[in-house]
């Protein structure tokens, strides 16, 4: 990311934290998880596997993806995918800019 932005790694880290409240690693993880959630919300169970979506967004193993996903969204990826797809899935998914600006939702069962 630093090379693409033509800045040093420390400067990129400082910019991300100052403007987004996230480290570059957290930003990349959140973008990947957001992309995965978008795919899971429109996926038809039985036609795509969670492991395939995890691999597409950059997770080589399902276990780490599942742990990060559960920490972020409070449910397993398979639970998200089992929900019936909406008639207009884009209405149930945040845009990336909204996603980065909003805090993670509280895990299910937390008050």
PDB file of N, CA and C in Angstrom:
ATOM      1  N   UNK A   1       0.825  -1.188   0.000  1.00  0.00           N
ATOM      2  CA  UNK A   1       0.000   0.000   0.000  1.00  0.00           C
ATOM      3  C   UNK A   1       0.868   1.250   0.000  1.00  0.00           C
ATOM      4  N   UNK A   2       1.940   1.211   0.780  1.00  0.00           N
ATOM      5  CA  UNK A   2       2.811   2.387   0.865  1.00  0.00           C
ATOM      6  C   UNK A   2       3.432   2.688  -0.492  1.00  0.00           C
ATOM      7  N   UNK A   3       3.883   1.661  -1.193  1.00  0.00           N
ATOM      8  CA  UNK A   3       4.457   1.880  -2.521  1.00  0.00           C
ATOM      9  C   UNK A   3       3.435   2.468  -3.475  1.00  0.00           C
ATOM     10  N   UNK A   4       2.216   1.940  -3.446  1.00  0.00           N
ATOM     11  CA  UNK A   4       1.161   2.449  -4.335  1.00  0.00           C
ATOM     12  C   UNK A   4       0.835   3.906  -4.024  1.00  0.00           C
ATOM     13  N   UNK A   5       0.883   4.261  -2.744  1.00  0.00           N
ATOM     14  CA  UNK A   5       0.592   5.635  -2.336  1.00  0.00           C
ATOM     15  C   UNK A   5       1.815   6.542  -2.434  1.00  0.00           C
ATOM     16  N   UNK A   6       2.950   5.935  -2.750  1.00  0.00           N
ATOM     17  CA  UNK A   6       4.221   6.651  -2.867  1.00  0.00           C
ATOM     18  C   UNK A   6       4.590   7.405  -1.579  1.00  0.00           C
ATOM     19  N   UNK A   7       4.416   6.702  -0.461  1.00  0.00           N
ATOM     20  CA  UNK A   7       4.808   7.223   0.848  1.00  0.00           C
ATOM     21  C   UNK A   7       5.510   6.102   1.591  1.00  0.00           C
ATOM     22  N   UNK A   8       6.200   6.449   2.644  1.00  0.00           N
ATOM     23  CA  UNK A   8       6.846   5.450   3.478  1.00  0.00           C
ATOM     24  C   UNK A   8       5.824   4.682   4.311  1.00  0.00           C
ATOM     25  N   UNK A   9       6.237   3.506   4.764  1.00  0.00           N
ATOM     26  CA  UNK A   9       5.329   2.664   5.547  1.00  0.00           C
ATOM     27  C   UNK A   9       4.874   3.346   6.831  1.00  0.00           C
ATOM     28  N   UNK A  10       5.760   4.022   7.520  1.00  0.00           N
ATOM     29  CA  UNK A  10       5.381   4.713   8.764  1.00  0.00           C
ATOM     30  C   UNK A  10       4.420   5.867   8.482  1.00  0.00           C
ATOM     31  N   UNK A  11       4.674   6.572   7.384  1.00  0.00           N
ATOM     32  CA  UNK A  11       3.783   7.687   7.033  1.00  0.00           C
ATOM     33  C   UNK A  11       2.392   7.167   6.680  1.00  0.00           C
ATOM     34  N   UNK A  12       2.346   6.073   5.938  1.00  0.00           N
ATOM     35  CA  UNK A  12       1.053   5.457   5.604  1.00  0.00           C
ATOM     36  C   UNK A  12       0.323   5.041   6.875  1.00  0.00           C
ATOM     37  N   UNK A  13       1.055   4.417   7.799  1.00  0.00           N
ATOM     38  CA  UNK A  13       0.451   3.985   9.056  1.00  0.00           C
ATOM     39  C   UNK A  13      -0.142   5.190   9.791  1.00  0.00           C
ATOM     40  N   UNK A  14       0.639   6.275   9.876  1.00  0.00           N
ATOM     41  CA  UNK A  14       0.180   7.478  10.576  1.00  0.00           C
ATOM     42  C   UNK A  14      -1.041   8.086   9.891  1.00  0.00           C
ATOM     43  N   UNK A  15      -1.044   8.112   8.561  1.00  0.00           N
ATOM     44  CA  UNK A  15      -2.184   8.657   7.823  1.00  0.00           C
ATOM     45  C   UNK A  15      -3.445   7.829   8.050  1.00  0.00           C
ATOM     46  N   UNK A  16      -3.304   6.510   7.981  1.00  0.00           N
ATOM     47  CA  UNK A  16      -4.463   5.640   8.190  1.00  0.00           C
ATOM     48  C   UNK A  16      -5.052   5.821   9.586  1.00  0.00           C
ATOM     49  N   UNK A  17      -4.186   5.837  10.580  1.00  0.00           N
ATOM     50  CA  UNK A  17      -4.659   5.986  11.958  1.00  0.00           C
ATOM     51  C   UNK A  17      -5.295   7.355  12.164  1.00  0.00           C
ATOM     52  N   UNK A  18      -4.665   8.399  11.631  1.00  0.00           N
ATOM     53  CA  UNK A  18      -5.180   9.761  11.823  1.00  0.00           C
ATOM     54  C   UNK A  18      -6.501   9.985  11.109  1.00  0.00           C
ATOM     55  N   UNK A  19      -6.648   9.460   9.901  1.00  0.00           N
ATOM     56  CA  UNK A  19      -7.840   9.762   9.100  1.00  0.00           C
ATOM     57  C   UNK A  19      -8.931   8.703   9.173  1.00  0.00           C
ATOM     58  N   UNK A  20      -8.552   7.461   9.452  1.00  0.00           N
ATOM     59  CA  UNK A  20      -9.539   6.384   9.463  1.00  0.00           C
ATOM     60  C   UNK A  20      -9.694   5.723  10.823  1.00  0.00           C
ATOM     61  N   UNK A  21      -8.727   5.977  11.714  1.00  0.00           N
ATOM     62  CA  UNK A  21      -8.766   5.324  13.015  1.00  0.00           C
ATOM     63  C   UNK A  21      -8.408   3.852  12.944  1.00  0.00           C
ATOM     64  N   UNK A  22      -7.768   3.442  11.867  1.00  0.00           N
ATOM     65  CA  UNK A  22      -7.384   2.052  11.655  1.00  0.00           C
ATOM     66  C   UNK A  22      -5.941   1.986  11.187  1.00  0.00           C
ATOM     67  N   UNK A  23      -5.250   0.918  11.540  1.00  0.00           N
ATOM     68  CA  UNK A  23      -3.932   0.693  10.961  1.00  0.00           C
ATOM     69  C   UNK A  23      -4.136   0.172   9.538  1.00  0.00           C
ATOM     70  N   UNK A  24      -3.104   0.207   8.701  1.00  0.00           N
ATOM     71  CA  UNK A  24      -3.258  -0.355   7.351  1.00  0.00           C
ATOM     72  C   UNK A  24      -3.695  -1.823   7.369  1.00  0.00           C
ATOM     73  N   UNK A  25      -3.172  -2.599   8.300  1.00  0.00           N
ATOM     74  CA  UNK A  25      -3.574  -4.004   8.400  1.00  0.00           C
ATOM     75  C   UNK A  25      -5.052  -4.127   8.746  1.00  0.00           C
ATOM     76  N   UNK A  26      -5.521  -3.320   9.684  1.00  0.00           N
ATOM     77  CA  UNK A  26      -6.941  -3.346  10.042  1.00  0.00           C
ATOM     78  C   UNK A  26      -7.809  -2.901   8.868  1.00  0.00           C
ATOM     79  N   UNK A  27      -7.341  -1.892   8.148  1.00  0.00           N
ATOM     80  CA  UNK A  27      -8.088  -1.410   6.982  1.00  0.00           C
ATOM     81  C   UNK A  27      -8.231  -2.509   5.936  1.00  0.00           C
ATOM     82  N   UNK A  28      -7.132  -3.168   5.614  1.00  0.00           N
ATOM     83  CA  UNK A  28      -7.181  -4.250   4.620  1.00  0.00           C
ATOM     84  C   UNK A  28      -8.093  -5.367   5.101  1.00  0.00           C
ATOM     85  N   UNK A  29      -7.975  -5.743   6.374  1.00  0.00           N
ATOM     86  CA  UNK A  29      -8.833  -6.801   6.911  1.00  0.00           C
ATOM     87  C   UNK A  29     -10.303  -6.397   6.818  1.00  0.00           C
ATOM     88  N   UNK A  30     -10.622  -5.163   7.188  1.00  0.00           N
ATOM     89  CA  UNK A  30     -12.010  -4.707   7.135  1.00  0.00           C
ATOM     90  C   UNK A  30     -12.548  -4.685   5.713  1.00  0.00           C
ATOM     91  N   UNK A  31     -11.719  -4.267   4.771  1.00  0.00           N
ATOM     92  CA  UNK A  31     -12.154  -4.255   3.362  1.00  0.00           C
ATOM     93  C   UNK A  31     -12.422  -5.683   2.895  1.00  0.00           C
ATOM     94  N   UNK A  32     -11.533  -6.605   3.234  1.00  0.00           N
ATOM     95  CA  UNK A  32     -11.724  -8.007   2.839  1.00  0.00           C
ATOM     96  C   UNK A  32     -12.979  -8.592   3.473  1.00  0.00           C
ATOM     97  N   UNK A  33     -13.179  -8.325   4.762  1.00  0.00           N
ATOM     98  CA  UNK A  33     -14.363  -8.848   5.445  1.00  0.00           C
ATOM     99  C   UNK A  33     -15.640  -8.233   4.884  1.00  0.00           C
ATOM    100  N   UNK A  34     -15.592  -6.963   4.551  1.00  0.00           N
ATOM    101  CA  UNK A  34     -16.754  -6.302   3.954  1.00  0.00           C
ATOM    102  C   UNK A  34     -17.085  -6.930   2.601  1.00  0.00           C
ATOM    103  N   UNK A  35     -16.064  -7.175   1.804  1.00  0.00           N
ATOM    104  CA  UNK A  35     -16.281  -7.811   0.506  1.00  0.00           C
ATOM    105  C   UNK A  35     -16.870  -9.212   0.690  1.00  0.00           C
ATOM    106  N   UNK A  36     -16.343  -9.956   1.657  1.00  0.00           N
ATOM    107  CA  UNK A  36     -16.855 -11.298   1.928  1.00  0.00           C
ATOM    108  C   UNK A  36     -18.304 -11.238   2.386  1.00  0.00           C
ATOM    109  N   UNK A  37     -18.630 -10.305   3.280  1.00  0.00           N
ATOM    110  CA  UNK A  37     -20.011 -10.193   3.766  1.00  0.00           C
ATOM    111  C   UNK A  37     -20.966  -9.859   2.621  1.00  0.00           C
ATOM    112  N   UNK A  38     -20.532  -8.991   1.739  1.00  0.00           N
ATOM    113  CA  UNK A  38     -21.351  -8.660   0.569  1.00  0.00           C
ATOM    114  C   UNK A  38     -21.640  -9.916  -0.244  1.00  0.00           C
ATOM    115  N   UNK A  39     -20.607 -10.716  -0.482  1.00  0.00           N
ATOM    116  CA  UNK A  39     -20.797 -11.950  -1.247  1.00  0.00           C
ATOM    117  C   UNK A  39     -21.664 -12.951  -0.492  1.00  0.00           C
ATOM    118  N   UNK A  40     -21.459 -13.068   0.817  1.00  0.00           N
ATOM    119  CA  UNK A  40     -22.245 -14.008   1.611  1.00  0.00           C
ATOM    120  C   UNK A  40     -23.723 -13.630   1.632  1.00  0.00           C
ATOM    121  N   UNK A  41     -24.022 -12.346   1.667  1.00  0.00           N
ATOM    122  CA  UNK A  41     -25.420 -11.898   1.722  1.00  0.00           C
ATOM    123  C   UNK A  41     -26.179 -12.144   0.429  1.00  0.00           C
ATOM    124  N   UNK A  42     -25.466 -12.288  -0.673  1.00  0.00           N
ATOM    125  CA  UNK A  42     -26.158 -12.542  -1.944  1.00  0.00           C
ATOM    126  C   UNK A  42     -25.949 -13.964  -2.455  1.00  0.00           C
ATOM    127  N   UNK A  43     -25.131 -14.750  -1.745  1.00  0.00           N
ATOM    128  CA  UNK A  43     -24.843 -16.123  -2.157  1.00  0.00           C
ATOM    129  C   UNK A  43     -26.034 -17.030  -1.904  1.00  0.00           C
ATOM    130  N   UNK A  44     -26.169 -18.005  -2.749  1.00  0.00           N
ATOM    131  CA  UNK A  44     -27.184 -19.027  -2.542  1.00  0.00           C
ATOM    132  C   UNK A  44     -26.508 -20.245  -1.929  1.00  0.00           C
ATOM    133  N   UNK A  45     -26.922 -20.627  -0.710  1.00  0.00           N
ATOM    134  CA  UNK A  45     -26.295 -21.786  -0.068  1.00  0.00           C
ATOM    135  C   UNK A  45     -26.355 -23.005  -0.990  1.00  0.00           C
ATOM    136  N   UNK A  46     -25.280 -23.744  -1.024  1.00  0.00           N
ATOM    137  CA  UNK A  46     -25.208 -24.920  -1.878  1.00  0.00           C
ATOM    138  C   UNK A  46     -24.599 -24.627  -3.238  1.00  0.00           C
ATOM    139  N   UNK A  47     -24.582 -23.369  -3.638  1.00  0.00           N
ATOM    140  CA  UNK A  47     -23.998 -23.002  -4.925  1.00  0.00           C
ATOM    141  C   UNK A  47     -22.614 -22.404  -4.781  1.00  0.00           C
ATOM    142  N   UNK A  48     -22.269 -21.970  -3.580  1.00  0.00           N
ATOM    143  CA  UNK A  48     -20.940 -21.421  -3.306  1.00  0.00           C
ATOM    144  C   UNK A  48     -20.559 -21.821  -1.892  1.00  0.00           C
ATOM    145  N   UNK A  49     -19.275 -22.032  -1.676  1.00  0.00           N
ATOM    146  CA  UNK A  49     -18.800 -22.421  -0.342  1.00  0.00           C
ATOM    147  C   UNK A  49     -18.172 -21.219   0.353  1.00  0.00           C
ATOM    148  N   UNK A  50     -18.282 -21.193   1.664  1.00  0.00           N
ATOM    149  CA  UNK A  50     -17.654 -20.137   2.458  1.00  0.00           C
ATOM    150  C   UNK A  50     -16.160 -20.117   2.178  1.00  0.00           C
ATOM    151  N   UNK A  51     -15.540 -21.274   2.076  1.00  0.00           N
ATOM    152  CA  UNK A  51     -14.094 -21.353   1.816  1.00  0.00           C
ATOM    153  C   UNK A  51     -13.730 -20.690   0.494  1.00  0.00           C
ATOM    154  N   UNK A  52     -14.600 -20.803  -0.513  1.00  0.00           N
ATOM    155  CA  UNK A  52     -14.340 -20.167  -1.812  1.00  0.00           C
ATOM    156  C   UNK A  52     -14.380 -18.648  -1.685  1.00  0.00           C
ATOM    157  N   UNK A  53     -15.350 -18.145  -0.942  1.00  0.00           N
ATOM    158  CA  UNK A  53     -15.450 -16.699  -0.728  1.00  0.00           C
ATOM    159  C   UNK A  53     -14.248 -16.218   0.066  1.00  0.00           C
ATOM    160  N   UNK A  54     -13.874 -16.959   1.104  1.00  0.00           N
ATOM    161  CA  UNK A  54     -12.704 -16.596   1.910  1.00  0.00           C
ATOM    162  C   UNK A  54     -11.455 -16.505   1.035  1.00  0.00           C
ATOM    163  N   UNK A  55     -11.263 -17.464   0.172  1.00  0.00           N
ATOM    164  CA  UNK A  55     -10.090 -17.456  -0.714  1.00  0.00           C
ATOM    165  C   UNK A  55     -10.136 -16.276  -1.680  1.00  0.00           C
ATOM    166  N   UNK A  56     -11.322 -15.981  -2.199  1.00  0.00           N
ATOM    167  CA  UNK A  56     -11.464 -14.861  -3.144  1.00  0.00           C
ATOM    168  C   UNK A  56     -11.089 -13.525  -2.526  1.00  0.00           C
ATOM    169  N   UNK A  57     -11.349 -13.361  -1.234  1.00  0.00           N
ATOM    170  CA  UNK A  57     -11.054 -12.078  -0.586  1.00  0.00           C
ATOM    171  C   UNK A  57      -9.675 -12.063   0.072  1.00  0.00           C
ATOM    172  N   UNK A  58      -8.905 -13.135  -0.101  1.00  0.00           N
ATOM    173  CA  UNK A  58      -7.526 -13.111   0.348  1.00  0.00           C
ATOM    174  C   UNK A  58      -7.197 -13.911   1.589  1.00  0.00           C
ATOM    175  N   UNK A  59      -8.096 -14.759   2.040  1.00  0.00           N
ATOM    176  CA  UNK A  59      -7.817 -15.620   3.192  1.00  0.00           C
ATOM    177  C   UNK A  59      -7.500 -17.021   2.679  1.00  0.00           C
ATOM    178  N   UNK A  60      -6.269 -17.481   2.849  1.00  0.00           N
ATOM    179  CA  UNK A  60      -5.928 -18.811   2.347  1.00  0.00           C
ATOM    180  C   UNK A  60      -6.577 -19.943   3.143  1.00  0.00           C
ATOM    181  N   UNK A  61      -6.930 -19.682   4.408  1.00  0.00           N
ATOM    182  CA  UNK A  61      -7.547 -20.719   5.234  1.00  0.00           C
ATOM    183  C   UNK A  61      -8.875 -20.249   5.802  1.00  0.00           C
ATOM    184  N   UNK A  62      -9.804 -21.175   5.890  1.00  0.00           N
ATOM    185  CA  UNK A  62     -11.141 -20.836   6.370  1.00  0.00           C
ATOM    186  C   UNK A  62     -11.163 -20.522   7.861  1.00  0.00           C
ATOM    187  N   UNK A  63     -10.294 -21.151   8.646  1.00  0.00           N
ATOM    188  CA  UNK A  63     -10.372 -20.974  10.106  1.00  0.00           C
ATOM    189  C   UNK A  63     -10.055 -19.539  10.528  1.00  0.00           C
ATOM    190  N   UNK A  64      -9.018 -18.950   9.967  1.00  0.00           N
ATOM    191  CA  UNK A  64      -8.685 -17.567  10.321  1.00  0.00           C
ATOM    192  C   UNK A  64      -9.764 -16.616   9.815  1.00  0.00           C
ATOM    193  N   UNK A  65     -10.261 -16.867   8.617  1.00  0.00           N
ATOM    194  CA  UNK A  65     -11.345 -16.054   8.069  1.00  0.00           C
ATOM    195  C   UNK A  65     -12.564 -16.121   8.985  1.00  0.00           C
ATOM    196  N   UNK A  66     -12.931 -17.318   9.404  1.00  0.00           N
ATOM    197  CA  UNK A  66     -14.095 -17.492  10.266  1.00  0.00           C
ATOM    198  C   UNK A  66     -13.918 -16.749  11.588  1.00  0.00           C
ATOM    199  N   UNK A  67     -12.729 -16.829  12.166  1.00  0.00           N
ATOM    200  CA  UNK A  67     -12.473 -16.139  13.440  1.00  0.00           C
ATOM    201  C   UNK A  67     -12.567 -14.622  13.263  1.00  0.00           C
ATOM    202  N   UNK A  68     -11.942 -14.091  12.215  1.00  0.00           N
ATOM    203  CA  UNK A  68     -12.015 -12.642  11.972  1.00  0.00           C
ATOM    204  C   UNK A  68     -13.445 -12.208  11.676  1.00  0.00           C
ATOM    205  N   UNK A  69     -14.159 -13.000  10.884  1.00  0.00           N
ATOM    206  CA  UNK A  69     -15.538 -12.671  10.523  1.00  0.00           C
ATOM    207  C   UNK A  69     -16.426 -12.652  11.771  1.00  0.00           C
ATOM    208  N   UNK A  70     -16.288 -13.667  12.612  1.00  0.00           N
ATOM    209  CA  UNK A  70     -17.101 -13.744  13.829  1.00  0.00           C
ATOM    210  C   UNK A  70     -16.782 -12.583  14.767  1.00  0.00           C
ATOM    211  N   UNK A  71     -15.505 -12.229  14.885  1.00  0.00           N
ATOM    212  CA  UNK A  71     -15.127 -11.081  15.713  1.00  0.00           C
ATOM    213  C   UNK A  71     -15.756  -9.798  15.186  1.00  0.00           C
ATOM    214  N   UNK A  72     -15.811  -9.641  13.879  1.00  0.00           N
ATOM    215  CA  UNK A  72     -16.317  -8.405  13.257  1.00  0.00           C
ATOM    216  C   UNK A  72     -17.836  -8.334  13.277  1.00  0.00           C
ATOM    217  N   UNK A  73     -18.505  -9.435  12.917  1.00  0.00           N
ATOM    218  CA  UNK A  73     -19.959  -9.394  12.715  1.00  0.00           C
ATOM    219  C   UNK A  73     -20.773 -10.150  13.761  1.00  0.00           C
ATOM    220  N   UNK A  74     -20.106 -10.870  14.664  1.00  0.00           N
ATOM    221  CA  UNK A  74     -20.834 -11.540  15.740  1.00  0.00           C
ATOM    222  C   UNK A  74     -21.583 -12.785  15.323  1.00  0.00           C
ATOM    223  N   UNK A  75     -21.269 -13.315  14.166  1.00  0.00           N
ATOM    224  CA  UNK A  75     -21.890 -14.555  13.710  1.00  0.00           C
ATOM    225  C   UNK A  75     -20.935 -15.254  12.752  1.00  0.00           C
ATOM    226  N   UNK A  76     -21.182 -16.520  12.521  1.00  0.00           N
ATOM    227  CA  UNK A  76     -20.353 -17.275  11.587  1.00  0.00           C
ATOM    228  C   UNK A  76     -20.693 -16.886  10.147  1.00  0.00           C
ATOM    229  N   UNK A  77     -19.734 -16.977   9.245  1.00  0.00           N
ATOM    230  CA  UNK A  77     -20.031 -16.686   7.841  1.00  0.00           C
ATOM    231  C   UNK A  77     -21.134 -17.588   7.288  1.00  0.00           C
ATOM    232  N   UNK A  78     -21.158 -18.834   7.711  1.00  0.00           N
ATOM    233  CA  UNK A  78     -22.187 -19.753   7.225  1.00  0.00           C
ATOM    234  C   UNK A  78     -23.581 -19.317   7.671  1.00  0.00           C
ATOM    235  N   UNK A  79     -23.683 -18.700   8.838  1.00  0.00           N
ATOM    236  CA  UNK A  79     -24.974 -18.179   9.310  1.00  0.00           C
ATOM    237  C   UNK A  79     -25.428 -17.033   8.421  1.00  0.00           C
ATOM    238  N   UNK A  80     -24.514 -16.149   8.067  1.00  0.00           N
ATOM    239  CA  UNK A  80     -24.846 -15.045   7.158  1.00  0.00           C
ATOM    240  C   UNK A  80     -25.323 -15.600   5.829  1.00  0.00           C
ATOM    241  N   UNK A  81     -24.622 -16.590   5.316  1.00  0.00           N
ATOM    242  CA  UNK A  81     -24.962 -17.128   3.999  1.00  0.00           C
ATOM    243  C   UNK A  81     -26.298 -17.857   4.000  1.00  0.00           C
ATOM    244  N   UNK A  82     -26.676 -18.453   5.128  1.00  0.00           N
ATOM    245  CA  UNK A  82     -27.946 -19.202   5.177  1.00  0.00           C
ATOM    246  C   UNK A  82     -29.176 -18.307   5.108  1.00  0.00           C
ATOM    247  N   UNK A  83     -29.006 -17.024   5.414  1.00  0.00           N
ATOM    248  CA  UNK A  83     -30.160 -16.123   5.322  1.00  0.00           C
ATOM    249  C   UNK A  83     -30.631 -16.061   3.882  1.00  0.00           C
ATOM    250  N   UNK A  84     -31.921 -15.938   3.708  1.00  0.00           N
ATOM    251  CA  UNK A  84     -32.464 -15.834   2.354  1.00  0.00           C
ATOM    252  C   UNK A  84     -31.962 -14.554   1.703  1.00  0.00           C
ATOM    253  N   UNK A  85     -31.494 -14.643   0.461  1.00  0.00           N
ATOM    254  CA  UNK A  85     -31.060 -13.420  -0.227  1.00  0.00           C
ATOM    255  C   UNK A  85     -32.252 -12.474  -0.387  1.00  0.00           C
ATOM    256  N   UNK A  86     -31.976 -11.190  -0.214  1.00  0.00           N
ATOM    257  CA  UNK A  86     -33.037 -10.203  -0.397  1.00  0.00           C
ATOM    258  C   UNK A  86     -33.267  -9.996  -1.887  1.00  0.00           C
ATOM    259  N   UNK A  87     -34.388  -9.393  -2.237  1.00  0.00           N
ATOM    260  CA  UNK A  87     -34.668  -9.140  -3.640  1.00  0.00           C
ATOM    261  C   UNK A  87     -33.750  -8.078  -4.204  1.00  0.00           C
ATOM    262  N   UNK A  88     -33.229  -7.214  -3.331  1.00  0.00           N
ATOM    263  CA  UNK A  88     -32.267  -6.206  -3.748  1.00  0.00           C
ATOM    264  C   UNK A  88     -31.125  -6.215  -2.741  1.00  0.00           C
ATOM    265  N   UNK A  89     -30.128  -7.105  -2.943  1.00  0.00           N
ATOM    266  CA  UNK A  89     -29.089  -7.272  -1.922  1.00  0.00           C
ATOM    267  C   UNK A  89     -28.273  -6.025  -1.660  1.00  0.00           C
ATOM    268  N   UNK A  90     -28.220  -5.087  -2.571  1.00  0.00           N
ATOM    269  CA  UNK A  90     -27.404  -3.898  -2.343  1.00  0.00           C
ATOM    270  C   UNK A  90     -27.984  -3.023  -1.247  1.00  0.00           C
ATOM    271  N   UNK A  91     -29.266  -3.166  -0.946  1.00  0.00           N
ATOM    272  CA  UNK A  91     -29.857  -2.349   0.110  1.00  0.00           C
ATOM    273  C   UNK A  91     -29.474  -2.840   1.497  1.00  0.00           C
ATOM    274  N   UNK A  92     -29.005  -4.092   1.599  1.00  0.00           N
ATOM    275  CA  UNK A  92     -28.662  -4.615   2.916  1.00  0.00           C
ATOM    276  C   UNK A  92     -27.158  -4.578   3.182  1.00  0.00           C
ATOM    277  N   UNK A  93     -26.398  -3.976   2.284  1.00  0.00           N
ATOM    278  CA  UNK A  93     -24.945  -3.933   2.416  1.00  0.00           C
ATOM    279  C   UNK A  93     -24.499  -2.480   2.416  1.00  0.00           C
ATOM    280  N   UNK A  94     -23.648  -2.124   3.379  1.00  0.00           N
ATOM    281  CA  UNK A  94     -23.133  -0.760   3.448  1.00  0.00           C
ATOM    282  C   UNK A  94     -22.166  -0.497   2.310  1.00  0.00           C
ATOM    283  N   UNK A  95     -22.106   0.745   1.866  1.00  0.00           N
ATOM    284  CA  UNK A  95     -21.047   1.111   0.931  1.00  0.00           C
ATOM    285  C   UNK A  95     -19.730   1.082   1.686  1.00  0.00           C
ATOM    286  N   UNK A  96     -18.642   0.973   0.978  1.00  0.00           N
ATOM    287  CA  UNK A  96     -17.346   0.879   1.630  1.00  0.00           C
ATOM    288  C   UNK A  96     -17.057   2.106   2.476  1.00  0.00           C
ATOM    289  N   UNK A  97     -17.414   3.293   2.002  1.00  0.00           N
ATOM    290  CA  UNK A  97     -17.141   4.500   2.789  1.00  0.00           C
ATOM    291  C   UNK A  97     -17.951   4.504   4.084  1.00  0.00           C
ATOM    292  N   UNK A  98     -19.184   4.040   4.055  1.00  0.00           N
ATOM    293  CA  UNK A  98     -19.973   3.944   5.282  1.00  0.00           C
ATOM    294  C   UNK A  98     -19.362   2.905   6.214  1.00  0.00           C
ATOM    295  N   UNK A  99     -18.915   1.816   5.642  1.00  0.00           N
ATOM    296  CA  UNK A  99     -18.361   0.716   6.408  1.00  0.00           C
ATOM    297  C   UNK A  99     -17.127   1.153   7.184  1.00  0.00           C
ATOM    298  N   UNK A 100     -16.215   1.855   6.529  1.00  0.00           N
ATOM    299  CA  UNK A 100     -14.987   2.274   7.185  1.00  0.00           C
ATOM    300  C   UNK A 100     -15.292   3.294   8.288  1.00  0.00           C
ATOM    301  N   UNK A 101     -16.262   4.154   8.038  1.00  0.00           N
ATOM    302  CA  UNK A 101     -16.562   5.232   8.992  1.00  0.00           C
ATOM    303  C   UNK A 101     -17.332   4.733  10.211  1.00  0.00           C
ATOM    304  N   UNK A 102     -18.042   3.617  10.079  1.00  0.00           N
ATOM    305  CA  UNK A 102     -18.869   3.148  11.187  1.00  0.00           C
ATOM    306  C   UNK A 102     -18.117   2.132  12.026  1.00  0.00           C
ATOM    307  N   UNK A 103     -18.359   2.134  13.334  1.00  0.00           N
ATOM    308  CA  UNK A 103     -17.719   1.128  14.186  1.00  0.00           C
ATOM    309  C   UNK A 103     -18.302  -0.249  13.908  1.00  0.00           C
ATOM    310  N   UNK A 104     -17.577  -1.255  14.275  1.00  0.00           N
ATOM    311  CA  UNK A 104     -18.069  -2.626  14.101  1.00  0.00           C
ATOM    312  C   UNK A 104     -19.323  -2.812  14.937  1.00  0.00           C
ATOM    313  N   UNK A 105     -20.297  -3.567  14.419  1.00  0.00           N
ATOM    314  CA  UNK A 105     -21.471  -3.830  15.226  1.00  0.00           C
ATOM    315  C   UNK A 105     -21.109  -4.682  16.426  1.00  0.00           C
ATOM    316  N   UNK A 106     -21.871  -4.538  17.506  1.00  0.00           N
ATOM    317  CA  UNK A 106     -21.637  -5.334  18.701  1.00  0.00           C
ATOM    318  C   UNK A 106     -21.952  -6.784  18.394  1.00  0.00           C
ATOM    319  N   UNK A 107     -21.175  -7.722  18.915  1.00  0.00           N
ATOM    320  CA  UNK A 107     -21.477  -9.129  18.705  1.00  0.00           C
ATOM    321  C   UNK A 107     -22.890  -9.450  19.183  1.00  0.00           C
ATOM    322  N   UNK A 108     -23.487 -10.445  18.544  1.00  0.00           N
ATOM    323  CA  UNK A 108     -24.848 -10.832  18.901  1.00  0.00           C
ATOM    324  C   UNK A 108     -24.881 -11.240  20.363  1.00  0.00           C
ATOM    325  N   UNK A 109     -25.908 -10.851  21.066  1.00  0.00           N
ATOM    326  CA  UNK A 109     -26.070 -11.165  22.471  1.00  0.00           C
ATOM    327  C   UNK A 109     -25.446 -10.145  23.400  1.00  0.00           C
ATOM    328  N   UNK A 110     -24.650  -9.227  22.850  1.00  0.00           N
ATOM    329  CA  UNK A 110     -24.036  -8.177  23.684  1.00  0.00           C
ATOM    330  C   UNK A 110     -25.000  -7.016  23.815  1.00  0.00           C
ATOM    331  N   UNK A 111     -24.999  -6.378  24.945  1.00  0.00           N
ATOM    332  CA  UNK A 111     -25.882  -5.219  25.115  1.00  0.00           C
ATOM    333  C   UNK A 111     -25.090  -4.000  25.416  1.00  0.00           C
TER     334      UNK A 111
END
